[in-house]
mmCIF file of C-alpha atoms in Angstrom:
data_model
loop_
_atom_site.group_PDB
_atom_site.id
_atom_site.type_symbol
_atom_site.label_atom_id
_atom_site.label_comp_id
_atom_site.label_asym_id
_atom_site.label_seq_id
_atom_site.Cartn_x
_atom_site.Cartn_y
_atom_site.Cartn_z
ATOM 1 C CA MET B 1 -40.378 -16.585 -8.800
ATOM 2 C CA LEU B 2 -39.278 -12.947 -8.854
ATOM 3 C CA LEU B 3 -38.575 -13.064 -5.117
ATOM 4 C CA VAL B 4 -36.398 -16.162 -5.541
ATOM 5 C CA SER B 5 -34.470 -14.508 -8.389
ATOM 6 C CA VAL B 6 -33.874 -11.403 -6.296
ATOM 7 C CA MET B 7 -32.728 -13.508 -3.339
ATOM 8 C CA VAL B 8 -30.313 -15.491 -5.530
ATOM 9 C CA LEU B 9 -28.946 -12.259 -6.985
ATOM 10 C CA LEU B 10 -28.486 -10.746 -3.513
ATOM 11 C CA LEU B 11 -26.706 -13.885 -2.294
ATOM 12 C CA ALA B 12 -24.404 -13.850 -5.332
ATOM 13 C CA VAL B 13 -23.555 -10.165 -4.844
ATOM 14 C CA GLY B 14 -23.022 -10.727 -1.117
ATOM 15 C CA ALA B 15 -20.700 -13.690 -1.783
ATOM 16 C CA TRP B 16 -18.709 -11.675 -4.346
ATOM 17 C CA PHE B 17 -18.379 -8.754 -1.935
ATOM 18 C CA TYR B 18 -17.314 -11.083 0.892
ATOM 19 C CA LEU B 19 -14.602 -12.651 -1.297
ATOM 20 C CA GLN B 20 -13.350 -9.203 -2.315
ATOM 21 C CA VAL B 21 -13.132 -8.020 1.293
ATOM 22 C CA ARG B 22 -11.436 -11.241 2.379
ATOM 23 C CA ALA B 23 -8.876 -10.911 -0.433
ATOM 24 C CA GLY B 24 -8.136 -7.344 0.617
ATOM 25 C CA ARG B 25 -7.558 -8.391 4.230
ATOM 26 C CA GLU B 26 -5.127 -11.219 3.513
ATOM 27 C CA ALA B 27 -1.477 -10.573 4.169
ATOM 28 C CA VAL B 28 1.124 -11.985 1.820
ATOM 29 C CA ASP B 29 3.929 -13.691 3.675
ATOM 30 C CA PHE B 30 7.513 -13.092 2.573
ATOM 31 C CA GLN B 31 7.660 -14.335 -1.021
ATOM 32 C CA SER B 32 10.576 -16.323 -2.415
ATOM 33 C CA ASP B 33 12.236 -15.079 -5.607
ATOM 34 C CA GLU B 34 10.253 -17.600 -7.657
ATOM 35 C CA GLN B 35 6.897 -16.504 -6.222
ATOM 36 C CA ARG B 36 7.252 -12.756 -6.692
ATOM 37 C CA ARG B 37 5.173 -11.080 -9.340
ATOM 38 C CA THR B 38 6.239 -7.808 -10.884
ATOM 39 C CA VAL B 39 4.119 -4.814 -9.920
ATOM 40 C CA GLN B 40 6.281 -2.004 -11.275
ATOM 41 C CA ASP B 41 3.567 -0.777 -13.663
ATOM 42 C CA LEU B 42 1.570 1.028 -10.963
ATOM 43 C CA PRO B 43 1.439 4.705 -12.011
ATOM 44 C CA LEU B 44 1.708 7.310 -9.248
ATOM 45 C CA ASP B 45 0.564 10.915 -9.215
ATOM 46 C CA THR B 46 2.872 13.158 -7.168
ATOM 47 C CA PRO B 47 3.104 16.919 -6.720
ATOM 48 C CA GLN B 48 6.150 16.726 -9.017
ATOM 49 C CA GLY B 49 4.209 14.865 -11.728
ATOM 50 C CA GLU B 50 3.595 11.252 -12.751
ATOM 51 C CA LEU B 51 5.959 8.496 -11.656
ATOM 52 C CA ALA B 52 5.903 4.731 -11.977
ATOM 53 C CA LEU B 53 7.235 2.194 -9.525
ATOM 54 C CA ASP B 54 9.728 1.253 -12.218
ATOM 55 C CA ASP B 55 11.400 4.651 -11.581
ATOM 56 C CA PHE B 56 12.648 3.201 -8.273
ATOM 57 C CA ARG B 57 14.211 0.059 -9.750
ATOM 58 C CA GLY B 58 17.352 -0.860 -7.833
ATOM 59 C CA LYS B 59 15.876 0.162 -4.465
ATOM 60 C CA LEU B 60 13.494 -1.535 -2.093
ATOM 61 C CA VAL B 61 10.086 0.159 -2.015
ATOM 62 C CA LEU B 62 7.612 0.197 0.866
ATOM 63 C CA ILE B 63 4.183 1.442 -0.230
ATOM 64 C CA ASP B 64 1.970 2.436 2.686
ATOM 65 C CA VAL B 65 -1.683 2.781 1.608
ATOM 66 C CA TRP B 66 -3.414 5.291 3.870
ATOM 67 C CA ALA B 67 -6.228 7.815 4.225
ATOM 68 C CA SER B 68 -6.306 11.020 6.263
ATOM 69 C CA TRP B 69 -9.320 9.871 8.310
ATOM 70 C CA CYS B 70 -7.626 6.601 9.365
ATOM 71 C CA ALA B 71 -6.260 6.827 12.947
ATOM 72 C CA PRO B 72 -3.929 3.788 12.619
ATOM 73 C CA CYS B 73 -2.568 5.324 9.392
ATOM 74 C CA LEU B 74 -1.659 8.526 11.223
ATOM 75 C CA LYS B 75 -0.113 6.503 14.031
ATOM 76 C CA ALA B 76 2.193 4.828 11.458
ATOM 77 C CA VAL B 77 3.664 8.130 10.187
ATOM 78 C CA PRO B 78 6.534 8.369 12.728
ATOM 79 C CA HIS B 79 7.454 4.756 11.985
ATOM 80 C CA LEU B 80 7.545 5.468 8.233
ATOM 81 C CA ILE B 81 9.684 8.560 8.818
ATOM 82 C CA GLU B 82 12.109 6.442 10.849
ATOM 83 C CA LEU B 83 12.244 3.680 8.216
ATOM 84 C CA GLN B 84 13.053 6.244 5.516
ATOM 85 C CA LYS B 85 15.863 7.688 7.689
ATOM 86 C CA GLN B 86 17.255 4.306 8.724
ATOM 87 C CA TYR B 87 17.426 2.856 5.203
ATOM 88 C CA GLU B 88 18.085 6.032 3.226
ATOM 89 C CA GLY B 89 19.674 5.146 -0.088
ATOM 90 C CA ASP B 90 18.367 1.554 0.002
ATOM 91 C CA LEU B 91 14.643 2.064 0.583
ATOM 92 C CA VAL B 92 12.007 4.370 -0.866
ATOM 93 C CA VAL B 93 8.940 4.813 1.340
ATOM 94 C CA ILE B 94 5.816 5.915 -0.523
ATOM 95 C CA GLY B 95 2.681 7.014 1.316
ATOM 96 C CA LEU B 96 -0.077 6.167 -1.181
ATOM 97 C CA ASN B 97 -3.150 8.208 -0.303
ATOM 98 C CA VAL B 98 -6.589 6.850 -1.231
ATOM 99 C CA ASP B 99 -8.789 9.611 0.193
ATOM 100 C CA THR B 100 -11.781 10.392 -1.999
ATOM 101 C CA ASP B 101 -11.038 14.119 -1.451
ATOM 102 C CA GLY B 102 -7.858 13.801 -3.531
ATOM 103 C CA TRP B 103 -4.954 16.172 -3.031
ATOM 104 C CA SER B 104 -6.925 18.509 -0.745
ATOM 105 C CA ALA B 105 -6.971 15.780 1.939
ATOM 106 C CA VAL B 106 -3.231 15.273 1.431
ATOM 107 C CA GLU B 107 -2.515 18.987 1.881
ATOM 108 C CA ARG B 108 -4.450 19.087 5.164
ATOM 109 C CA PHE B 109 -2.507 16.009 6.288
ATOM 110 C CA ARG B 110 0.875 17.525 5.335
ATOM 111 C CA ARG B 111 0.179 20.583 7.511
ATOM 112 C CA HIS B 112 -0.115 18.258 10.543
ATOM 113 C CA PHE B 113 3.036 16.287 9.656
ATOM 114 C CA PRO B 114 5.550 18.782 8.234
ATOM 115 C CA ASP B 115 8.529 16.512 9.020
ATOM 116 C CA ILE B 116 7.526 13.767 6.556
ATOM 117 C CA ASN B 117 10.648 12.726 4.664
ATOM 118 C CA TYR B 118 9.060 10.205 2.308
ATOM 119 C CA LEU B 119 7.174 10.518 -0.954
ATOM 120 C CA ILE B 120 3.423 11.119 -0.811
ATOM 121 C CA ALA B 121 1.555 10.004 -3.916
ATOM 122 C CA ARG B 122 -1.881 9.071 -5.172
ATOM 123 C CA PRO B 123 -2.789 6.245 -7.529
ATOM 124 C CA SER B 124 -3.143 7.377 -11.118
ATOM 125 C CA PRO B 125 -5.751 7.076 -12.420
ATOM 126 C CA GLU B 126 -7.951 7.234 -9.348
ATOM 127 C CA PRO B 127 -8.460 3.722 -7.970
ATOM 128 C CA LEU B 128 -11.699 1.830 -8.246
ATOM 129 C CA ILE B 129 -13.307 2.002 -4.818
ATOM 130 C CA VAL B 130 -16.190 -0.384 -4.149
ATOM 131 C CA GLY B 131 -17.529 0.119 -0.650
ATOM 132 C CA THR B 132 -14.436 -0.177 1.515
ATOM 133 C CA ILE B 133 -12.351 -1.995 -1.098
ATOM 134 C CA VAL B 134 -9.668 -0.150 -3.040
ATOM 135 C CA ASP B 135 -8.430 -1.958 -6.142
ATOM 136 C CA LEU B 136 -4.767 -1.074 -6.634
ATOM 137 C CA THR B 137 -4.062 -3.287 -9.611
ATOM 138 C CA PRO B 138 -1.343 -4.577 -10.044
ATOM 139 C CA LEU B 139 -0.624 -4.579 -6.274
ATOM 140 C CA GLY B 140 -3.961 -6.058 -5.311
ATOM 141 C CA LYS B 141 -7.017 -5.171 -3.283
ATOM 142 C CA VAL B 142 -6.967 -3.243 -0.023
ATOM 143 C CA SER B 143 -9.873 -3.390 2.412
ATOM 144 C CA VAL B 144 -8.035 -2.484 5.633
ATOM 145 C CA LEU B 145 -6.050 0.691 6.208
ATOM 146 C CA PRO B 146 -3.196 0.965 6.592
ATOM 147 C CA THR B 147 -1.986 -1.758 4.271
ATOM 148 C CA ALA B 148 1.603 -1.787 3.080
ATOM 149 C CA PHE B 149 3.406 -3.559 0.269
ATOM 150 C CA LEU B 150 7.133 -4.284 0.175
ATOM 151 C CA LEU B 151 8.799 -4.542 -3.228
ATOM 152 C CA ASP B 152 12.242 -5.869 -4.043
ATOM 153 C CA ARG B 153 14.837 -4.070 -6.186
ATOM 154 C CA GLU B 154 13.300 -5.414 -9.397
ATOM 155 C CA GLY B 155 9.753 -4.317 -8.531
ATOM 156 C CA GLY B 156 8.570 -7.746 -7.386
ATOM 157 C CA LEU B 157 6.009 -7.992 -4.596
ATOM 158 C CA VAL B 158 7.762 -9.365 -1.507
ATOM 159 C CA ALA B 159 5.096 -8.975 1.182
ATOM 160 C CA LYS B 160 1.751 -7.384 2.026
ATOM 161 C CA TYR B 161 1.171 -6.120 5.579
ATOM 162 C CA VAL B 162 -2.484 -5.678 6.528
ATOM 163 C CA GLY B 163 -3.286 -3.331 9.390
ATOM 164 C CA GLU B 164 -0.456 -2.204 11.621
ATOM 165 C CA PRO B 165 1.984 -5.160 11.438
ATOM 166 C CA GLU B 166 4.352 -3.263 9.151
ATOM 167 C CA THR B 167 5.820 -1.699 12.269
ATOM 168 C CA ARG B 168 6.869 -5.149 13.461
ATOM 169 C CA GLN B 169 7.497 -7.209 10.329
ATOM 170 C CA ALA B 170 8.674 -4.791 7.616
ATOM 171 C CA PRO B 171 12.081 -3.997 9.179
ATOM 172 C CA ALA B 172 12.933 -7.707 9.405
ATOM 173 C CA ASP B 173 11.915 -8.251 5.776
ATOM 174 C CA ILE B 174 13.886 -5.177 4.671
ATOM 175 C CA GLU B 175 16.963 -6.459 6.488
ATOM 176 C CA ARG B 176 16.542 -9.880 4.891
ATOM 177 C CA LEU B 177 16.432 -8.312 1.415
ATOM 178 C CA LEU B 178 19.404 -6.023 2.097
ATOM 179 C CA ARG B 179 21.558 -8.985 3.173
ATOM 180 C CA ARG B 180 20.990 -10.520 -0.260
ATOM 181 C CA ARG B 181 22.860 -7.803 -2.162
#
């Protein structure tokens, strides 16, 4: 009986973990105005102090969730620099670091990429990390790095890009939002 109980418990935990990973890997297609949920309450820790996404109201925001050990994340840096340059004044790019080493990992990263022109931040408080899943409530779960989120001018979630597709899809979504002025 004990063995059966343990097996049932392990299956339940495994199913929960699978659902969490799957949720973190799902991209959100471009959301219509009616479908967008507000995510402006996410607090950010920056070298200049605490900020909230609401501080960027009126601008589009692209949040790129990354870690210093993630090769595809590092490969995305030049693209993020270019997006910040191209849409300066209309778009705020935020590199949201989720390294477990905290700001020390960010400092090592910054030495390798001194030309970064976008904001680097960390979630505040530290996110809940379960295995490879980072819970960035209210944005959602992330289980693949990099993952990026695009927010509209009111702080509504427009899209979630899982993996490297932000380099292909984000500019088109940004353009679509800018045309709606």
